[in-house]
Amino acid sequence: MKSYQKLRTAHPAACRLEEEGAAPPPSGPGKLAPCWVGSGLLLAAVLLSTITVWVLRQVSGGWLGPTPPPKCLLVPESQRFDCYPERRVVVTRELCESRGCCFIQRPLLAEGKQGVPWCFYPPDFPSYALQSLNQTALGVVGVLVRREKAYYPRDIQKLRLDVEFETDTRLHIKITDADNPRYEVPLDVPRVTKRAENPIYSLNFSWDPFGVLLQRKATGAVLLNTTVAPLIFADQFLQISTSLPSKFLYGLGEHRDSFLHSLDWNTLTLWARDVSPMESFNLYGAHPFYLLMEEGGNAHGVFLLNSNAMEVVLQPAPGLTWRTIGGVLDFYIFLGPDPNMVIQQYQQVIGFPAMPPLWALGFHLCRWGYGSSNETWQTVRAMRNYQIPQDAQWNDIDYMDGYRDFTLDSQKFTSLPSLVEDLHKHGQHYVMILDPGISSTSPHGSYWPFDEGLRRGLFLNTTKGQPLIGQVWPGFTAFPDFSNPDTHQWWLENLQHFYAHVPFDGLWIDMNEPSNFMDGSEDGCPPGELDSPPYTPAVLGDSLSAKTVCASAEQKASVHYNLHNLYGLMEAKATASALVRIRGKRPFLISRSTFPSQGRYSGHWLGDNRSQWKDMYYSIPGLLSFSLFGIPLVGADICGFSGSTSEELCTRWMQLGAFYPFSRNHNTQNEQAQDPTVFSPAARTAMKDVLLTRYSLLPFLYTLFHRAHLQGDTVARPLFFEFPRDVATWELDSQFLWGRSLLVTPVLEPGVDSVTGYVPQGTWYDFYTGSSLNSSGEMLKMSAPLEHLNLHVRGGSILPTQKPGTTTEVTRGNPLRLIVALSSHATAWGDLFWDDGESLDTFEKGNYSYVVFNVTQSTFTSTVLHASAEATKVSVGTLSIFGVQKPPSKVLLNGQEKPFSYLDNQILTVSDLGMSLSQGFSLQWL
């Protein structure tokens, strides 16, 4: 009998598994011994299940039907892996048993709620067996065979298993058709040339049924155990399940959800879709990656490199099922062991994010419905009049002529070139929206983008070889095929033509799921198994073509069925390349649809949210999730996109949004304006003050982005990344950190003047006053009047700040103020990356400065590890040291006595230092 067993992580030795690379035992393929912990527990489980079913039968009058076979009663409810996942089908005993599965009916739940599956795999359901396993230079290669067909068409009977021990902390497992090539994601991934020498994991296999068991050597924790349910690998249905070592799982985007996912029968669908963010549905991007916290504070991550429509099912076992309808099963597992290292290791595979220009970290302002360039200009002037920081002004689709890309409304936006010139004179920047849909209805010869794209054959085609026509804002549209390199050149030429009239600085690519106001095309979609596959994941609209193009649409690289989730990534790649060609500077690009590696080309905003308090809260899990996905330049529409905001909501949201890595206020047409200038003096001042706080922290934020670009550090960071052994932090998603040093605790509800937040163990300082707070790791109530955002600096850190101006250009010329927050041991550390803020590849070319700050034994030192000419243009003006226990008698700067001030709350301040950033120095207090 083939058994799919629960393996208790506390007892990894309970199953006999063949070691990686070993031959099958002489008596035949190795089998898992039962993994139940003792016969007493097994008997109790059977007895309990039997009694439960008997009681339910009595209560229900026998509606549950015949008594299930004993092998079905052996499977605890939390361990039941779904054998009939089809939606919109009432699963009957006959349907279930026709698949060879167990049927135990359960009470119906409320509409839309999932629960224990009625139809689930029995312990002896047929699966693959490992026929052979051989060593390779990088790992092992094996052959898997299925002797009995499963229940989806075109079952693949023979599979190839490739395992590569790529690094000591990274394992690569790939399962594909042994005899025929299949579509694989065209993503550049690292190729290793030697096998890991000292991996921190051990890998074992079950031979029959085939299964993988991955353990962490240091703790014995079982990270993967795929023997819990059968492997299914049909042409359009691929499924593999695993146990999980804990319930603390994050990632798997893009969804609106808490940061920590529920494992209570939760299905997460990955299929890019244009829909205002709402719970329980697939949203704009697809990120098949999760991070899981293990008992004791270790972490690991799993990435399935697959771009087909997919769903991931979480269940309370704890367990997880990957279910996709194409491609191959191509897994990367990252062993950390801490969560920061997991995300770094993930980005070593998908690519580190691009370094943004400094101005991208300023404040951005936009709305759909300015109506004219003059009204847009009036908003810019009002911001300047009130001296509210702003680096970029944006326009939505209303700048276009008839909503057609690469056109300008010559009536309402005739002064746009002059507005852009004015922005540039004031050190500000201009960003405009672009949608991928190209209008197809203009008279021939009157609209070059369509005419030329058609002539070159650059659009998605139907199965009949004609351009697929859908409908978006300009009406009927064709869709560029960004998988075709020739399309990139055409896209560049279009942008060059427009740039000659309106010299934009950055681009906002929207509607690139791709969105379609029709389902499929003007002619619908053809019959066939691409548009109507044997299994459709739980996508919004119940069809792959719902509000997008037909899955059967033909593209250069493959069919849209395979490439849909890559559309936004491919457009971003083309657009970033065009921006570099046109401007010769770092590209600034924000995209709605995303896929792994997107951070190399663009940032992301969280879509068309609403002006509601719950939407403000959900933005924080969104930020943190995209930090996991390697897209640190992320934010939500501040104050909400749709609906009307209130002054209180917008003030609180501006405070939170000032700490989004990407900070933009944006709203829709036909609603009241919500830029800072339209509110009362008190609200306007609160918004201005928090933006000035952001601008003062730009040196610190810019350095965080450098570390993200260089090694994959997160910018907006979950608390548990810094405190992984503090389980109280594992569920927190109403607070976050900037880097390791700055704790942000926003107000997320109306009508309050205080906020309760968690302060991890250690010494913390109020950012504004420097007053210290010693926490044992506890929830604390903090004063939070409307004008105040709570910020705390972690003891042991040094923040480089700067006197803020109204633009990043003005700010970067001002003197630096270094905030030193001493630890309980009177030590601190920090760093600063500095360059010209916009040139390409400054780090790679050596055109930067990097300075390390350190405090030990009452001495501050600034050490220049790398210098460039840019550092000579800025000076260190002030040093503020929080937590100096007693007043010093004197302060020495490079051995020379220097005036200072000391406050009762233990802050030592030394001003007028006048030290060039390019020069190292020391300051001692005695």
Coordinates of N, CA and C in Angstrom, one line a residue, residues 509-620:
I509 N 3.3 52.9 -15.6 CA 2.6 51.9 -16.5 C 1.5 51.2 -15.8
D510 N 0.3 51.4 -16.3 CA -0.9 51.0 -15.6 C -1.6 50.0 -16.6
M511 N -2.7 49.3 -16.1 CA -3.6 48.5 -16.9 C -2.8 47.3 -17.6
N512 N -1.7 46.9 -17.0 CA -0.8 46.0 -17.7 C -0.9 44.6 -17.2
E513 N -2.1 44.1 -16.8 CA -2.3 42.7 -16.4 C -2.2 41.8 -17.6
P514 N -2.7 42.1 -18.8 CA -3.3 43.3 -19.3 C -4.8 43.4 -19.0
S515 N -5.2 44.6 -18.7 CA -6.6 44.9 -18.5 C -7.4 45.0 -19.8
N516 N -8.6 44.5 -19.8 CA -9.5 44.6 -21.0 C -10.9 44.8 -20.5
F517 N -11.6 45.7 -21.0 CA -13.0 45.9 -20.6 C -13.9 44.9 -21.1
M518 N -13.4 44.0 -22.0 CA -14.2 42.9 -22.5 C -13.6 41.6 -21.9
D519 N -14.3 40.5 -22.0 CA -13.7 39.2 -21.7 C -13.2 38.6 -22.9
G520 N -11.8 38.6 -23.1 CA -11.2 38.0 -24.2 C -10.9 38.9 -25.3
S521 N -11.9 39.2 -26.2 CA -11.7 40.1 -27.3 C -13.1 40.5 -27.8
E522 N -13.1 41.3 -28.9 CA -14.4 41.7 -29.5 C -15.1 40.5 -30.0
D523 N -14.4 39.4 -30.3 CA -15.0 38.2 -30.9 C -15.1 37.1 -29.8
G524 N -14.9 37.4 -28.6 CA -14.8 36.4 -27.5 C -13.5 35.6 -27.7
C525 N -13.5 34.4 -27.2 CA -12.3 33.5 -27.3 C -12.7 32.2 -28.0
P526 N -11.8 31.6 -28.8 CA -12.1 30.4 -29.5 C -12.3 29.2 -28.5
P527 N -13.0 28.1 -29.0 CA -13.1 26.9 -28.1 C -11.7 26.3 -28.1
G528 N -11.5 25.6 -27.0 CA -10.2 24.9 -26.9 C -9.7 24.9 -25.5
E529 N -8.7 24.1 -25.2 CA -8.2 23.9 -23.8 C -7.2 24.9 -23.3
L530 N -6.9 26.0 -24.1 CA -6.2 27.1 -23.5 C -7.2 28.1 -22.9
D531 N -8.3 28.4 -23.6 CA -9.2 29.3 -23.0 C -10.2 28.6 -22.0
S532 N -10.4 27.3 -22.2 CA -11.3 26.5 -21.4 C -10.5 25.3 -20.9
P533 N -9.5 25.4 -20.0 CA -8.7 24.3 -19.6 C -9.5 23.3 -18.8
P534 N -8.9 22.1 -18.7 CA -9.6 21.0 -17.9 C -9.8 21.5 -16.5
Y535 N -8.9 22.3 -16.0 CA -9.1 22.9 -14.6 C -8.8 24.4 -14.6
T536 N -9.7 25.1 -14.1 CA -9.5 26.6 -14.0 C -9.3 26.9 -12.5
P537 N -8.2 27.5 -12.1 CA -8.0 27.9 -10.7 C -9.1 28.9 -10.3
A538 N -9.2 29.2 -9.0 CA -10.2 30.1 -8.5 C -10.0 31.5 -8.8
V539 N -10.0 31.9 -10.1 CA -9.8 33.2 -10.5 C -11.1 34.0 -10.4
L540 N -11.0 35.3 -10.2 CA -12.2 36.2 -10.2 C -12.8 36.2 -11.6
G541 N -14.1 35.9 -11.7 CA -14.8 35.8 -12.9 C -14.9 34.4 -13.5
D542 N -14.2 33.5 -12.8 CA -14.3 32.0 -13.2 C -13.8 31.7 -14.6
S543 N -13.0 32.6 -15.2 CA -12.5 32.4 -16.5 C -11.2 33.0 -16.7
L544 N -10.2 32.4 -17.4 CA -8.9 33.0 -17.5 C -9.0 34.3 -18.3
S545 N -10.0 34.4 -19.2 CA -10.2 35.6 -20.0 C -11.0 36.7 -19.4
A546 N -11.4 36.5 -18.1 CA -12.3 37.5 -17.5 C -11.5 38.9 -17.3
K547 N -12.0 39.9 -18.0 CA -11.4 41.2 -18.0 C -10.0 41.3 -18.4
T548 N -9.6 40.3 -19.3 CA -8.3 40.4 -19.9 C -8.4 39.7 -21.3
V549 N -7.3 39.4 -21.9 CA -7.3 38.9 -23.3 C -7.4 37.4 -23.2
C550 N -7.7 36.8 -24.4 CA -7.8 35.3 -24.5 C -6.5 34.6 -24.1
A551 N -6.6 33.6 -23.3 CA -5.4 32.8 -23.0 C -4.7 32.2 -24.3
S552 N -5.5 32.0 -25.3 CA -5.0 31.4 -26.6 C -4.3 32.5 -27.4
A553 N -4.3 33.7 -27.0 CA -3.6 34.8 -27.8 C -2.2 34.4 -28.1
E554 N -1.7 34.6 -29.3 CA -0.3 34.2 -29.6 C 0.7 35.3 -29.5
Q555 N 1.8 35.0 -28.8 CA 2.9 35.9 -28.6 C 4.2 35.3 -29.2
K556 N 5.2 36.2 -29.3 CA 6.4 35.7 -29.9 C 7.0 34.6 -29.0
A557 N 7.0 34.7 -27.7 CA 7.7 33.7 -26.9 C 6.9 32.5 -26.6
S558 N 5.6 32.6 -26.6 CA 4.7 31.5 -26.3 C 3.3 32.0 -26.4
V559 N 2.3 31.2 -25.9 CA 0.9 31.6 -25.9 C 0.7 32.4 -24.6
H560 N -0.4 33.3 -24.7 CA -0.7 34.1 -23.5 C -1.0 33.3 -22.3
Y561 N -1.5 32.1 -22.5 CA -1.8 31.1 -21.4 C -0.6 31.0 -20.5
N562 N 0.6 31.0 -21.1 CA 1.8 30.9 -20.3 C 2.4 32.2 -19.9
L563 N 2.2 33.3 -20.7 CA 2.9 34.5 -20.5 C 2.0 35.6 -19.8
H564 N 0.8 35.3 -19.5 CA -0.1 36.4 -18.9 C 0.5 37.0 -17.7
N565 N 0.9 36.2 -16.8 CA 1.4 36.8 -15.5 C 2.7 37.6 -15.7
L566 N 3.4 37.5 -16.9 CA 4.6 38.1 -17.2 C 4.4 39.4 -17.9
Y567 N 3.2 39.8 -18.3 CA 3.0 40.9 -19.2 C 3.5 42.2 -18.6
G568 N 3.2 42.5 -17.3 CA 3.6 43.7 -16.7 C 5.1 43.7 -16.5
L569 N 5.7 42.6 -16.2 CA 7.2 42.5 -16.1 C 7.9 42.8 -17.5
M570 N 7.3 42.2 -18.5 CA 7.9 42.4 -19.8 C 7.8 43.9 -20.3
E571 N 6.6 44.5 -20.0 CA 6.4 45.9 -20.3 C 7.4 46.8 -19.5
A572 N 7.6 46.4 -18.2 CA 8.5 47.2 -17.4 C 9.9 47.1 -17.9
K573 N 10.3 46.0 -18.3 CA 11.7 45.8 -18.9 C 11.9 46.7 -20.1
A574 N 10.9 46.7 -21.0 CA 11.0 47.5 -22.2 C 11.0 49.0 -21.9
T575 N 10.2 49.4 -20.9 CA 10.0 50.8 -20.5 C 11.3 51.3 -19.8
A576 N 11.8 50.5 -18.9 CA 13.0 50.9 -18.2 C 14.2 51.1 -19.1
S577 N 14.3 50.2 -20.1 CA 15.3 50.3 -21.1 C 15.2 51.5 -21.9
A578 N 13.9 51.8 -22.3 CA 13.7 53.0 -23.1 C 14.0 54.3 -22.3
L579 N 13.7 54.4 -21.1 CA 14.0 55.5 -20.2 C 15.5 55.8 -20.1
V580 N 16.3 54.7 -20.0 CA 17.7 54.8 -20.0 C 18.2 55.4 -21.3
R581 N 17.7 54.8 -22.4 CA 18.1 55.3 -23.7 C 17.8 56.8 -23.9
I582 N 16.6 57.2 -23.5 CA 16.2 58.6 -23.7 C 16.8 59.6 -22.8
R583 N 16.9 59.3 -21.5 CA 17.4 60.3 -20.5 C 18.9 60.1 -20.1
G584 N 19.4 58.8 -20.3 CA 20.7 58.6 -19.9 C 21.0 58.6 -18.4
K585 N 19.9 58.5 -17.7 CA 19.9 58.5 -16.2 C 19.2 57.3 -15.6
R586 N 19.2 57.1 -14.3 CA 18.5 56.0 -13.7 C 17.0 56.2 -14.0
P587 N 16.4 55.1 -14.5 CA 15.0 55.2 -14.8 C 14.1 55.2 -13.5
F588 N 13.0 55.9 -13.6 CA 12.0 55.9 -12.5 C 10.7 55.3 -13.2
L589 N 10.2 54.2 -12.7 CA 9.1 53.5 -13.3 C 8.3 52.9 -12.2
I590 N 6.9 53.1 -12.3 CA 6.0 52.4 -11.3 C 5.0 51.6 -12.2
S591 N 4.9 50.3 -11.8 CA 4.0 49.4 -12.5 C 2.9 48.8 -11.6
R592 N 1.8 48.6 -12.3 CA 0.7 48.0 -11.5 C 0.9 46.4 -11.4
S593 N 1.1 45.8 -12.6 CA 1.2 44.4 -12.6 C 2.7 44.0 -12.4
T594 N 3.0 43.0 -11.6 CA 4.3 42.6 -11.3 C 4.5 41.1 -11.2
F595 N 5.8 40.7 -11.3 CA 6.1 39.3 -11.3 C 7.6 39.2 -10.7
P596 N 8.0 38.1 -10.1 CA 9.4 38.0 -9.6 C 10.4 38.5 -10.6
S597 N 11.3 39.4 -10.1 CA 12.4 40.1 -10.7 C 12.0 41.5 -11.2
Q598 N 10.7 41.9 -10.9 CA 10.2 43.2 -11.3 C 11.0 44.3 -10.7
G599 N 11.5 44.1 -9.4 CA 12.3 45.1 -8.8 C 13.5 45.6 -9.5
R600 N 14.0 44.8 -10.4 CA 15.1 45.2 -11.3 C 14.8 46.3 -12.2
Y601 N 13.5 46.5 -12.5 CA 13.0 47.5 -13.5 C 12.1 48.5 -12.9
S602 N 11.3 48.2 -11.9 CA 10.3 49.2 -11.5 C 9.9 49.0 -10.1
G603 N 9.2 50.0 -9.6 CA 8.5 49.9 -8.3 C 7.1 49.5 -8.5
H604 N 6.3 49.7 -7.5 CA 4.9 49.2 -7.6 C 4.0 50.1 -6.6
W605 N 2.8 50.4 -7.1 CA 1.8 50.9 -6.1 C 0.7 49.9 -6.0
L606 N 0.0 50.0 -4.9 CA -0.9 48.9 -4.5 C -2.3 49.0 -5.1
G607 N -2.4 49.9 -6.2 CA -3.6 49.8 -7.0 C -4.7 50.8 -6.5
D608 N -5.9 50.6 -7.0 CA -7.0 51.5 -6.9 C -7.7 51.3 -5.6
N609 N -7.1 51.7 -4.5 CA -7.7 51.6 -3.2 C -8.9 52.6 -3.0
R610 N -9.4 52.6 -1.8 CA -10.5 53.5 -1.4 C -10.2 54.3 -0.3
S611 N -10.9 55.4 -0.2 CA -10.6 56.4 1.0 C -11.4 55.9 2.2
Q612 N -10.8 54.8 2.7 CA -11.4 54.2 3.9 C -10.3 53.8 4.9
W613 N -10.7 53.8 6.2 CA -9.7 53.5 7.2 C -9.1 52.1 7.0
K614 N -9.9 51.1 6.6 CA -9.4 49.7 6.5 C -8.4 49.7 5.3
D615 N -8.6 50.5 4.3 CA -7.7 50.5 3.2 C -6.3 51.0 3.6
M616 N -6.4 52.0 4.5 CA -5.1 52.5 5.0 C -4.4 51.4 5.8
Y617 N -5.1 50.6 6.6 CA -4.5 49.5 7.3 C -3.9 48.5 6.3
Y618 N -4.7 48.1 5.3 CA -4.2 47.1 4.4 C -3.0 47.5 3.6
S619 N -2.7 48.7 3.6 CA -1.5 49.2 2.8 C -0.2 48.7 3.5
I620 N -0.3 48.5 4.8 CA 0.9 48.0 5.5 C 1.3 46.6 5.2

